[in-house]
XYZ file of C-alpha atoms in Angstrom:
710
model
C -341.351 -165.505 -52.839
C -341.133 -161.719 -52.708
C -338.488 -159.971 -50.624
C -340.056 -158.327 -47.577
C -338.223 -155.708 -45.549
C -338.674 -152.074 -44.738
C -337.599 -149.556 -47.338
C -334.518 -147.909 -45.905
C -332.186 -145.648 -47.816
C -328.568 -144.792 -47.186
C -329.115 -141.674 -49.243
C -330.254 -138.769 -47.111
C -333.928 -137.902 -47.251
C -336.208 -135.185 -45.924
C -337.626 -136.318 -42.614
C -339.721 -133.373 -41.460
C -342.693 -135.520 -40.539
C -340.666 -138.352 -39.054
C -339.369 -136.596 -35.947
C -341.129 -137.642 -32.766
C -340.162 -134.504 -30.871
C -341.915 -131.780 -32.874
C -344.337 -130.640 -30.198
C -342.056 -128.021 -28.641
C -342.313 -124.465 -29.972
C -339.583 -121.841 -30.294
C -340.603 -118.206 -30.118
C -337.423 -116.150 -29.537
C -337.704 -113.015 -31.745
C -333.903 -112.956 -32.143
C -333.359 -115.249 -35.154
C -329.768 -116.148 -34.229
C -330.674 -117.122 -30.664
C -333.718 -119.020 -31.907
C -331.504 -121.007 -34.295
C -329.010 -121.829 -31.561
C -331.762 -123.019 -29.241
C -333.568 -125.036 -31.891
C -330.479 -126.698 -33.366
C -329.230 -127.637 -29.889
C -332.616 -129.193 -29.147
C -332.778 -131.203 -32.390
C -329.220 -132.479 -31.937
C -329.864 -133.511 -28.352
C -333.082 -135.339 -29.215
C -332.304 -136.730 -32.653
C -328.581 -137.316 -33.135
C -327.380 -140.916 -32.975
C -324.628 -140.046 -30.499
C -324.971 -136.485 -29.128
C -321.656 -134.823 -28.281
C -320.898 -133.873 -24.702
C -320.975 -130.076 -24.459
C -317.965 -129.571 -22.200
C -314.636 -127.727 -22.218
C -313.194 -129.985 -24.920
C -316.270 -129.287 -27.079
C -315.797 -125.554 -26.456
C -312.097 -125.635 -27.309
C -312.768 -127.449 -30.577
C -315.365 -124.861 -31.671
C -312.985 -122.069 -30.656
C -310.124 -123.454 -32.757
C -312.179 -124.567 -35.755
C -314.174 -121.350 -36.135
C -311.047 -119.168 -36.072
C -309.164 -121.575 -38.376
C -312.112 -121.642 -40.753
C -312.124 -117.860 -41.077
C -308.356 -117.515 -41.367
C -306.851 -120.884 -42.413
C -303.527 -119.496 -43.652
C -303.191 -116.968 -40.840
C -303.086 -113.798 -42.911
C -305.749 -111.768 -41.099
C -305.634 -112.223 -37.326
C -302.713 -111.134 -35.160
C -301.400 -113.085 -32.184
C -302.864 -110.354 -29.969
C -306.333 -111.006 -31.440
C -306.098 -114.686 -30.584
C -304.890 -113.799 -27.082
C -307.988 -111.633 -26.600
C -310.264 -114.436 -27.822
C -308.595 -116.911 -25.458
C -310.857 -115.909 -22.574
C -313.708 -117.678 -24.409
C -311.760 -120.856 -25.234
C -313.465 -122.970 -22.573
C -316.609 -120.849 -22.317
C -318.233 -121.358 -25.723
C -320.300 -124.327 -24.505
C -321.713 -122.270 -21.628
C -322.463 -119.387 -23.984
C -324.347 -121.706 -26.334
C -326.493 -123.050 -23.509
C -327.267 -119.468 -22.454
C -327.879 -118.354 -26.068
C -325.020 -115.898 -25.597
C -323.310 -114.852 -28.868
C -320.422 -112.875 -27.365
C -317.671 -115.149 -28.758
C -319.134 -115.133 -32.266
C -319.758 -111.386 -32.262
C -316.245 -110.483 -31.122
C -314.479 -112.818 -33.571
C -316.732 -111.737 -36.439
C -316.277 -107.998 -35.856
C -312.491 -108.354 -35.514
C -312.349 -110.483 -38.668
C -314.212 -107.830 -40.687
C -311.817 -105.187 -39.346
C -308.758 -107.266 -40.292
C -310.153 -108.007 -43.752
C -310.546 -104.301 -44.468
C -306.937 -103.736 -43.408
C -305.799 -106.604 -45.633
C -307.230 -104.893 -48.742
C -304.743 -102.046 -48.379
C -301.961 -104.467 -47.491
C -302.147 -106.716 -50.553
C -302.588 -103.732 -52.882
C -299.412 -102.158 -51.493
C -297.446 -105.410 -51.783
C -298.461 -105.957 -55.398
C -297.343 -102.485 -56.477
C -293.721 -103.591 -56.201
C -292.077 -106.186 -58.505
C -291.095 -109.568 -57.072
C -287.432 -110.545 -57.269
C -287.337 -114.185 -58.369
C -283.528 -114.251 -58.249
C -283.638 -113.895 -54.491
C -283.211 -117.056 -52.413
C -286.452 -117.326 -50.473
C -288.466 -120.302 -49.252
C -292.059 -120.361 -48.002
C -293.433 -122.989 -45.638
C -297.029 -123.872 -46.538
C -297.708 -125.991 -43.465
C -300.270 -123.481 -42.250
C -301.617 -125.774 -39.535
C -298.335 -125.386 -37.673
C -297.723 -121.758 -38.620
C -297.955 -119.238 -35.793
C -299.859 -115.961 -35.939
C -297.639 -112.910 -36.423
C -297.257 -110.386 -33.623
C -297.579 -107.081 -35.497
C -298.724 -105.542 -38.782
C -295.204 -105.270 -40.157
C -294.837 -109.041 -39.882
C -298.334 -109.470 -41.287
C -297.443 -107.443 -44.381
C -294.344 -109.611 -44.822
C -296.527 -112.741 -44.603
C -298.770 -111.293 -47.304
C -295.700 -110.576 -49.444
C -294.451 -114.143 -49.160
C -297.855 -115.689 -49.814
C -298.499 -113.383 -52.785
C -295.083 -114.162 -54.229
C -295.888 -117.851 -53.822
C -299.236 -117.347 -55.602
C -297.615 -115.344 -58.384
C -294.598 -117.522 -59.153
C -296.828 -120.229 -60.630
C -298.301 -117.663 -63.034
C -294.803 -116.445 -63.858
C -293.784 -120.038 -64.623
C -296.844 -120.587 -66.862
C -296.104 -117.455 -68.911
C -292.443 -118.421 -69.226
C -293.311 -121.949 -70.395
C -295.912 -120.556 -72.799
C -293.188 -118.527 -74.528
C -290.769 -121.473 -74.589
C -293.369 -123.646 -76.319
C -294.023 -120.963 -78.955
C -290.298 -120.673 -79.664
C -290.226 -124.410 -80.472
C -292.886 -124.037 -83.176
C -292.218 -120.489 -84.432
C -288.618 -119.463 -85.116
C -289.646 -115.819 -85.573
C -291.273 -115.596 -82.148
C -289.445 -113.530 -79.538
C -289.948 -114.408 -75.876
C -291.169 -111.699 -73.555
C -288.691 -110.015 -71.258
C -288.551 -111.158 -67.632
C -289.871 -107.783 -66.450
C -292.900 -108.077 -68.725
C -293.676 -111.594 -67.535
C -293.245 -110.551 -63.897
C -295.559 -107.554 -64.336
C -298.262 -109.584 -66.094
C -298.208 -112.392 -63.520
C -298.367 -109.858 -60.672
C -301.308 -108.088 -62.314
C -303.098 -111.430 -62.630
C -302.675 -112.024 -58.894
C -304.007 -108.521 -58.152
C -307.053 -109.089 -60.357
C -307.711 -112.411 -58.677
C -307.548 -110.897 -55.183
C -309.712 -107.944 -56.185
C -312.381 -110.361 -57.392
C -312.017 -112.451 -54.243
C -312.673 -109.439 -52.053
C -315.603 -108.447 -54.251
C -317.120 -111.777 -53.262
C -316.529 -111.069 -49.598
C -318.270 -107.708 -50.011
C -321.478 -109.596 -50.739
C -321.270 -111.579 -47.518
C -323.443 -110.502 -44.612
C -323.317 -111.254 -40.912
C -325.856 -114.062 -41.423
C -323.453 -115.830 -43.792
C -320.740 -115.886 -41.152
C -323.251 -116.962 -38.528
C -324.133 -119.947 -40.736
C -320.404 -120.824 -40.753
C -320.416 -120.590 -36.960
C -323.471 -122.869 -36.729
C -321.794 -125.439 -38.951
C -318.674 -125.288 -36.803
C -320.900 -126.220 -33.862
C -322.898 -129.039 -35.456
C -319.844 -130.612 -37.098
C -318.501 -131.331 -33.612
C -321.137 -134.077 -33.488
C -319.881 -135.772 -36.665
C -318.725 -134.654 -40.133
C -322.039 -135.485 -41.835
C -324.193 -133.340 -39.543
C -324.567 -129.953 -41.233
C -326.692 -126.835 -41.038
C -328.220 -125.660 -44.331
C -329.144 -121.979 -44.492
C -332.075 -121.486 -46.942
C -329.916 -121.024 -50.109
C -327.750 -124.019 -49.165
C -330.828 -126.186 -48.651
C -332.074 -125.265 -52.122
C -328.732 -126.332 -53.590
C -328.840 -129.550 -51.585
C -332.337 -130.347 -52.891
C -331.165 -129.736 -56.443
C -328.153 -131.991 -55.929
C -330.305 -134.813 -54.589
C -332.673 -134.535 -57.571
C -329.726 -134.710 -59.980
C -330.716 -131.488 -61.730
C -327.786 -129.281 -60.781
C -325.759 -128.241 -63.814
C -322.007 -127.916 -63.446
C -318.860 -130.005 -63.741
C -320.120 -133.128 -61.959
C -317.917 -133.227 -58.879
C -318.415 -132.911 -55.130
C -316.162 -130.305 -53.550
C -314.904 -129.752 -50.026
C -312.680 -127.089 -48.533
C -309.595 -128.590 -46.902
C -307.261 -126.092 -45.276
C -307.242 -123.361 -47.914
C -307.942 -125.509 -50.972
C -311.163 -126.505 -52.729
C -310.665 -130.251 -53.146
C -312.458 -132.922 -55.185
C -314.068 -135.430 -52.800
C -316.156 -137.308 -55.371
C -316.331 -137.508 -59.156
C -319.975 -138.057 -60.069
C -320.529 -140.877 -62.541
C -321.994 -139.574 -65.777
C -320.911 -135.968 -65.178
C -318.563 -133.847 -67.338
C -315.465 -134.466 -65.168
C -316.113 -138.219 -65.207
C -316.806 -138.364 -68.934
C -313.701 -136.388 -69.837
C -311.460 -137.991 -67.197
C -310.465 -134.447 -66.186
C -309.859 -134.860 -62.451
C -309.529 -137.389 -59.655
C -310.484 -137.413 -56.002
C -307.854 -135.513 -54.029
C -307.119 -133.004 -56.803
C -307.464 -129.345 -55.765
C -308.893 -126.515 -57.885
C -306.677 -123.443 -57.449
C -307.932 -121.113 -60.199
C -311.132 -120.659 -62.235
C -311.493 -118.862 -65.555
C -314.624 -118.445 -67.636
C -314.388 -119.059 -71.375
C -314.782 -115.348 -72.181
C -312.228 -114.121 -69.641
C -308.488 -113.584 -69.964
C -307.541 -113.743 -66.278
C -308.215 -116.671 -63.971
C -309.502 -116.074 -60.459
C -307.643 -117.755 -57.621
C -310.038 -119.577 -55.308
C -307.369 -120.477 -52.757
C -308.740 -119.217 -49.455
C -312.178 -118.514 -50.894
C -315.369 -119.673 -49.170
C -316.556 -122.860 -50.830
C -319.965 -121.355 -51.674
C -318.290 -118.497 -53.532
C -315.931 -120.872 -55.329
C -318.870 -123.029 -56.444
C -320.590 -119.949 -57.912
C -317.564 -119.505 -60.180
C -317.240 -123.175 -61.089
C -320.837 -124.088 -61.859
C -322.874 -122.583 -64.674
C -325.389 -123.240 -67.453
C -325.212 -126.355 -69.583
C -322.980 -125.940 -72.614
C -320.750 -123.196 -71.219
C -317.049 -123.793 -70.666
C -314.945 -123.249 -67.570
C -311.156 -123.462 -67.401
C -309.824 -124.866 -64.136
C -306.237 -124.828 -62.902
C -305.747 -128.097 -61.041
C -303.182 -129.106 -58.453
C -302.995 -132.893 -58.800
C -302.576 -135.270 -55.898
C -298.908 -135.633 -56.902
C -298.388 -131.847 -56.772
C -298.255 -131.216 -60.530
C -300.272 -128.302 -61.965
C -302.504 -128.729 -65.029
C -305.223 -126.768 -66.783
C -308.491 -128.455 -67.730
C -311.211 -127.108 -70.039
C -314.588 -128.508 -68.995
C -317.927 -128.077 -70.755
C -320.615 -127.805 -68.104
C -323.464 -130.257 -68.385
C -325.965 -132.239 -66.376
C -325.156 -135.753 -65.183
C -325.981 -138.375 -67.800
C -328.196 -140.748 -65.864
C -327.469 -143.618 -68.242
C -323.842 -143.552 -67.135
C -324.853 -144.114 -63.505
C -326.641 -147.355 -64.368
C -325.222 -150.879 -64.177
C -323.392 -152.110 -67.251
C -321.647 -155.353 -68.071
C -319.073 -156.863 -70.363
C -318.009 -160.341 -71.383
C -314.341 -161.071 -70.635
C -312.508 -163.691 -72.660
C -309.223 -165.102 -71.446
C -307.721 -167.887 -73.519
C -310.540 -170.435 -73.816
C -312.541 -169.262 -70.800
C -315.355 -166.735 -70.485
C -316.104 -164.497 -67.518
C -318.455 -161.636 -66.806
C -318.042 -158.229 -65.186
C -320.825 -155.983 -63.900
C -319.885 -152.383 -63.149
C -322.173 -150.584 -60.688
C -321.421 -146.827 -60.291
C -324.065 -146.269 -57.601
C -327.051 -147.868 -55.857
C -329.768 -145.952 -57.681
C -333.547 -146.161 -57.738
C -336.451 -144.263 -59.257
C -337.667 -142.008 -56.452
C -341.240 -141.948 -57.807
C -341.559 -145.645 -58.603
C -338.989 -148.052 -57.129
C -340.106 -150.950 -59.311
C -339.753 -148.892 -62.478
C -335.971 -148.969 -62.316
C -333.405 -149.685 -59.631
C -329.853 -151.003 -59.278
C -330.924 -154.426 -57.993
C -333.219 -155.281 -60.892
C -330.681 -153.962 -63.412
C -327.803 -155.979 -61.914
C -330.012 -159.067 -62.003
C -330.742 -158.516 -65.714
C -327.049 -158.054 -66.490
C -326.143 -161.279 -64.658
C -328.850 -163.241 -66.468
C -327.581 -161.949 -69.821
C -324.003 -162.858 -68.900
C -325.112 -166.355 -67.924
C -326.498 -166.780 -71.447
C -322.937 -166.161 -72.694
C -321.692 -169.110 -70.633
C -319.588 -167.238 -68.064
C -317.596 -169.309 -65.560
C -317.169 -166.561 -62.962
C -318.433 -163.073 -62.152
C -316.689 -159.830 -61.137
C -318.803 -157.151 -59.433
C -316.988 -153.819 -59.699
C -317.896 -151.421 -56.858
C -314.849 -149.178 -57.187
C -315.697 -145.471 -56.813
C -319.283 -146.383 -55.888
C -320.265 -143.922 -53.150
C -323.485 -145.691 -52.176
C -327.193 -144.900 -52.479
C -330.226 -146.992 -51.673
C -329.715 -149.609 -48.956
C -332.727 -151.522 -50.176
C -330.996 -152.185 -53.497
C -327.841 -153.273 -51.646
C -329.850 -155.847 -49.684
C -331.600 -157.083 -52.833
C -328.323 -157.403 -54.760
C -326.884 -159.417 -51.871
C -329.874 -161.705 -52.259
C -328.854 -162.463 -55.849
C -325.883 -164.444 -54.473
C -327.251 -166.153 -51.335
C -330.299 -168.265 -50.615
C -331.638 -166.082 -47.799
C -330.547 -164.557 -44.497
C -329.527 -161.325 -42.764
C -327.589 -158.766 -44.807
C -327.149 -155.741 -42.533
C -328.024 -154.613 -39.013
C -329.303 -151.094 -38.368
C -329.044 -149.331 -35.000
C -331.077 -146.142 -34.436
C -330.483 -143.270 -32.036
C -332.599 -145.068 -29.455
C -330.132 -147.964 -29.854
C -332.907 -150.220 -31.134
C -331.547 -152.789 -33.575
C -333.215 -153.961 -36.770
C -331.905 -156.755 -38.991
C -332.585 -156.381 -42.719
C -332.806 -159.743 -44.418
C -333.003 -161.292 -47.840
C -336.051 -163.560 -47.666
C -336.100 -164.617 -51.323
C -334.717 -168.166 -51.607
C -333.986 -167.825 -55.325
C -330.365 -167.308 -56.420
C -329.398 -165.523 -59.624
C -325.681 -166.397 -59.540
C -324.286 -169.358 -57.609
C -320.843 -169.470 -59.244
C -317.459 -167.970 -58.292
C -317.706 -164.299 -57.311
C -315.101 -161.555 -56.817
C -315.951 -158.005 -55.686
C -313.642 -155.099 -56.518
C -313.487 -152.165 -54.082
C -311.273 -149.146 -53.467
C -310.991 -146.294 -50.957
C -313.967 -144.567 -52.585
C -316.344 -147.514 -52.276
C -318.678 -146.250 -49.564
C -321.911 -146.713 -47.682
C -324.177 -149.166 -49.551
C -321.115 -150.533 -51.399
C -319.598 -151.413 -48.041
C -322.796 -153.091 -46.849
C -322.880 -155.348 -49.916
C -319.152 -156.142 -49.860
C -319.199 -156.762 -46.098
C -322.138 -159.150 -46.342
C -320.505 -161.161 -49.123
C -317.249 -161.249 -47.133
C -318.927 -162.366 -43.910
C -320.726 -165.147 -45.747
C -317.481 -166.092 -47.546
C -319.589 -165.858 -50.684
C -317.094 -163.593 -52.492
C -313.440 -162.693 -52.312
C -312.984 -158.948 -51.835
C -310.106 -157.556 -53.847
C -308.757 -153.991 -53.888
C -307.527 -151.274 -51.549
C -306.482 -151.950 -47.962
C -309.917 -150.791 -46.856
C -312.988 -149.093 -48.296
C -314.205 -145.571 -47.417
C -315.537 -146.288 -43.930
C -318.923 -144.535 -43.844
C -321.297 -146.555 -41.701
C -323.901 -143.911 -40.853
C -327.138 -142.544 -42.300
C -328.454 -138.998 -42.192
C -331.896 -137.383 -42.264
C -332.615 -133.824 -43.348
C -334.915 -132.060 -40.888
C -336.805 -128.900 -41.853
C -336.301 -126.547 -38.901
C -339.282 -124.386 -39.847
C -341.730 -126.998 -38.538
C -341.080 -125.827 -34.982
C -342.070 -122.228 -35.725
C -345.601 -121.041 -35.015
C -346.759 -117.587 -36.107
C -343.170 -116.401 -36.353
C -341.978 -113.579 -38.562
C -338.285 -114.567 -38.595
C -338.653 -116.110 -42.056
C -337.115 -119.306 -43.426
C -334.495 -120.636 -40.996
C -333.200 -123.540 -43.084
C -332.650 -127.207 -42.338
C -330.373 -129.551 -40.403
C -328.831 -132.721 -41.801
C -328.387 -135.007 -38.821
C -326.884 -138.469 -38.298
C -329.562 -140.784 -36.881
C -328.486 -144.376 -37.602
C -325.455 -146.625 -37.778
C -324.954 -149.771 -39.831
C -323.363 -153.034 -38.749
C -322.249 -156.123 -40.601
C -323.907 -159.454 -39.936
C -320.764 -160.422 -37.982
C -321.480 -157.508 -35.615
C -318.677 -155.198 -36.729
C -319.335 -151.673 -37.970
C -318.226 -150.405 -41.366
C -317.684 -147.009 -39.710
C -314.054 -145.828 -40.082
C -312.652 -149.309 -40.752
C -314.740 -149.923 -43.863
C -314.335 -153.318 -45.500
C -310.808 -154.716 -45.472
C -309.939 -156.504 -48.708
C -309.109 -160.212 -48.619
C -306.431 -159.453 -51.201
C -304.880 -155.982 -50.931
C -303.694 -154.356 -54.144
C -301.968 -150.949 -54.015
C -303.302 -147.938 -55.899
C -302.425 -144.248 -56.106
C -304.358 -143.495 -52.899
C -302.682 -146.198 -50.789
C -300.711 -143.780 -48.606
C -303.117 -140.830 -48.600
C -305.922 -140.438 -46.067
C -309.030 -140.710 -48.229
C -312.314 -141.521 -46.552
C -314.178 -141.131 -43.301
C -310.980 -141.187 -41.244
C -309.836 -138.029 -43.053
C -312.657 -135.991 -41.467
C -312.777 -134.375 -38.054
C -315.057 -135.885 -35.394
C -316.163 -139.100 -37.129
C -318.288 -141.465 -35.075
C -316.160 -144.317 -33.689
C -315.908 -147.917 -34.821
C -317.699 -150.335 -32.537
C -319.364 -153.739 -32.486
C -322.720 -155.217 -31.597
C -323.939 -158.802 -31.294
C -323.649 -160.702 -34.583
C -326.733 -161.819 -36.471
C -327.500 -165.532 -36.737
C -325.996 -166.758 -40.004
C -323.921 -169.580 -41.495
C -321.178 -169.032 -44.038
C -321.438 -170.261 -47.620
C -319.943 -173.730 -47.986
C -319.983 -174.074 -51.757
C -316.247 -173.430 -52.275
C -313.607 -176.077 -51.697
C -310.553 -173.792 -51.854
C -311.606 -170.326 -50.687
C -308.570 -169.655 -48.469
C -306.212 -171.251 -50.989
C -307.469 -168.913 -53.722
C -306.726 -165.918 -51.488
C -303.228 -167.258 -50.731
C -302.473 -167.788 -54.436
C -303.591 -164.246 -55.226
C -301.396 -162.765 -52.503
C -298.431 -164.700 -53.890
C -299.050 -163.231 -57.344
C -299.222 -159.725 -55.852
C -295.694 -160.075 -54.459
C -294.303 -161.013 -57.881
C -296.166 -158.404 -59.961
C -293.892 -155.727 -61.478
C -296.927 -153.630 -62.430
C -298.179 -153.546 -58.833
C -294.687 -152.747 -57.603
C -294.662 -149.749 -59.951
C -298.133 -148.684 -58.760
C -296.975 -148.949 -55.154
C -293.845 -146.914 -55.928
C -296.062 -144.280 -57.563
C -298.285 -144.185 -54.468
C -295.234 -143.576 -52.257
C -294.049 -140.883 -54.661
C -297.422 -139.126 -54.517
C -297.368 -139.246 -50.717
C -293.878 -137.753 -50.661
C -294.934 -134.912 -52.978
C -297.990 -134.135 -50.834
C -295.925 -134.079 -47.652
C -293.510 -131.467 -49.010
C -294.217 -128.205 -47.172
C -291.346 -125.958 -48.239
C -291.468 -124.264 -51.645
C -288.656 -122.219 -53.133
C -289.502 -118.746 -54.451
C -286.327 -118.554 -56.521
C -287.440 -119.072 -60.120
C -284.403 -121.033 -61.273
C -284.789 -123.460 -58.375
C -288.591 -123.495 -58.766
C -288.328 -124.454 -62.449
C -285.642 -127.046 -61.737
C -287.824 -128.720 -59.122
C -290.782 -128.854 -61.526
C -288.587 -130.259 -64.309
C -287.221 -132.877 -61.913
C -290.736 -133.801 -60.804
C -291.879 -134.186 -64.411
C -288.820 -136.336 -65.144
C -289.462 -138.509 -62.079
C -293.094 -138.906 -63.079
C -292.252 -140.215 -66.554
C -291.414 -143.668 -65.209
C -294.991 -144.014 -63.959
C -296.482 -143.433 -67.414
C -295.987 -147.163 -67.981
C -298.860 -147.776 -65.552
C -301.345 -146.570 -68.172
C -299.713 -148.612 -70.925
C -300.315 -151.955 -69.232
C -302.035 -154.717 -71.219
C -303.775 -157.473 -69.252
C -304.032 -159.669 -72.371
C -307.793 -160.202 -72.076
C -310.501 -159.255 -74.576
C -313.800 -157.533 -73.837
C -317.064 -157.444 -75.750
C -320.521 -156.084 -75.154
C -323.578 -158.285 -74.772
C -325.627 -159.094 -77.907
C -328.479 -156.721 -76.983
C -325.989 -153.825 -76.673
C -324.327 -154.755 -79.950
C -327.707 -154.286 -81.634
C -328.183 -150.902 -79.964
C -324.726 -149.777 -81.087
C -325.679 -150.203 -84.746
C -327.863 -147.114 -84.352
C -326.303 -145.446 -81.313
C -322.783 -144.283 -82.183
C -322.445 -142.474 -78.835
C -323.040 -145.708 -76.926
C -320.565 -147.495 -79.188
C -317.886 -144.894 -78.431
C -318.554 -145.064 -74.678
C -318.220 -148.846 -74.601
C -315.088 -148.697 -76.743
C -313.554 -146.294 -74.223
C -314.634 -148.482 -71.300
C -313.201 -151.669 -72.840
C -309.933 -149.863 -73.606
C -309.718 -148.843 -69.949
C -310.476 -152.392 -68.752
C -307.705 -153.774 -70.980
C -305.190 -151.704 -68.937
C -306.678 -152.716 -65.586
C -304.511 -155.068 -63.510
C -307.214 -155.240 -60.828
C -309.691 -156.781 -63.287
C -306.952 -159.129 -64.474
C -306.321 -160.340 -60.932
C -310.058 -160.662 -60.276
C -310.280 -163.052 -63.228
C -307.233 -164.969 -61.945
C -308.996 -165.409 -58.600
C -312.152 -166.604 -60.346
C -310.068 -169.249 -62.094
C -308.660 -170.385 -58.739
C -312.043 -170.549 -57.000
C -313.507 -174.007 -57.356
C -317.018 -174.999 -56.368
C -317.706 -178.152 -54.423
C -319.375 -180.253 -57.114
C -321.398 -182.197 -54.553
C -322.680 -178.958 -53.032
C -322.555 -176.739 -56.089
C -326.158 -175.759 -55.727
C -326.081 -175.646 -51.945
C -325.958 -172.114 -50.531
C -326.145 -170.523 -47.158
C -328.878 -171.710 -44.839
C -329.787 -169.382 -42.016
C -330.909 -170.579 -38.633
C -333.229 -168.040 -37.109
């Protein structure tokens, strides 16, 4: 019996023809006012939960727009903010009246202050920095106050530039110390020479930064203002100016060449929010989510450009580039350490985004693991290739190897096609509801698995972490609600329970000469578990919680401003799986093992250590103290190196069909060798196998699965 349900995708898609409110026309000859009017209309009519445009809404736009332009408070004076204050609770009224007074005044003052800053930083960097002086800078810019006059502003620039430069000074110093170790004839540079070179590097970086700002026009800042407005509705609602929409389309088609990472600006830093499976960063294990890129250098350049404070679009222009070229990135890790990574730009290797499996052997028992990096599908022909059919093939091949239990690894899986998530759920249950979908009109639809066939009816464990999102959460939640699988991993998954559509705004224009006005990505639906709970914000809470390096860092939907809230609806009609005889006992045994695990205790200690490093807001600008603190941090971090030396005492081998392919494909052989080496250090996989051993099927009902009463 074929599965029958509507094709619905968690991945965003262009929905120009799907809007039911396209009859209205917009004719204002002023492009900015037309955009304001049109975007307000689309949000009101199409957003799942339109924001109330009141004083609180106005205040949030006021604060966020100013903070976005000047996040480290080095341009505006306190007197500027005082002048802007008259608009603090008036922005909503101005928007309704298509009045741009607030934007115009802030924009013009910002341009004025930027021009003044050019002279200020140049003057500061003419004088040497004294690293013997006892100075400390506080980098908690959220709680930093604006200065009252230009003398104080110049002093703020001096402190921030000294802070930027001391890291370069340290790098040059360490470079010389390393050469001395290998070359007895080498003479280290004098302190004055190192200071001058590091200061020149900072000047070059700032000069290039301001060259970027020279290319920005009023329309670029207006696009920032529009995004400040729409992001009050939720963090996934965004305005795409024409160039941004082109980049978005490229990203969705998988054809964008670069480093293979999603970036977001947080405070003043460009931060990694997702490492794309199959991309250069993923393949080389260069960076992790939460790492910040602070400098960028091209392969043919001597000086790196600081991107701290830079607009994200400008930073991306420096980072991305043609396939085969190299870019050198200075990375601030989640634990505060600074490293340099050389990355060869490339396109995402699609093969690495596909499902793969391995046979796990522990003593005299055999288990299987399927790793699913994303819920993919062929956009031109769904049946040609998709995650559901591939996972099914991998499970069938593992069954031929005589596995006694199955691990489905959804860690770092950011989602994709909901249809594949529903179909994969159907591989483990007889039939029944998998997810409930509520639209902006609050109409509810239940997506069901109607295929009574079951591909795997044995013990099942699903691995998740904080980066398991969207479709991953739908699948894990369904298996948890049915008690079909034990969920093992982080305290909770990412917490994204919404879907977005991309709406072409040009469809409302008739005979207009304003040109391309871009597109709006808008949240239109929300997803709910079969038990009625939302995955929004709360995600999926693991049955067995295992600490990881992100345990005490806000990673996920809750880390954004203005997320839609968690809520509940009526549960769907379903019965839990009754094939296990010791489901709760298996969870209890696993929790008991967690308490006794020295490896997990070390991982948890490392997570606390990372949190402590990230919470440190005061940095010394005295070089002796600065170096001592770095040395101490490196020394402290050495104890955590044992985490990557762990051996879970299990063996891993590829399936027979892959073994045949590897005879000819040395690249595939090397990739699987690397993967198996990583799995051998993985305590989470080890515990998943332990849980599989504890899960026992009711022999009388071994083939009995969930029956749904509709």
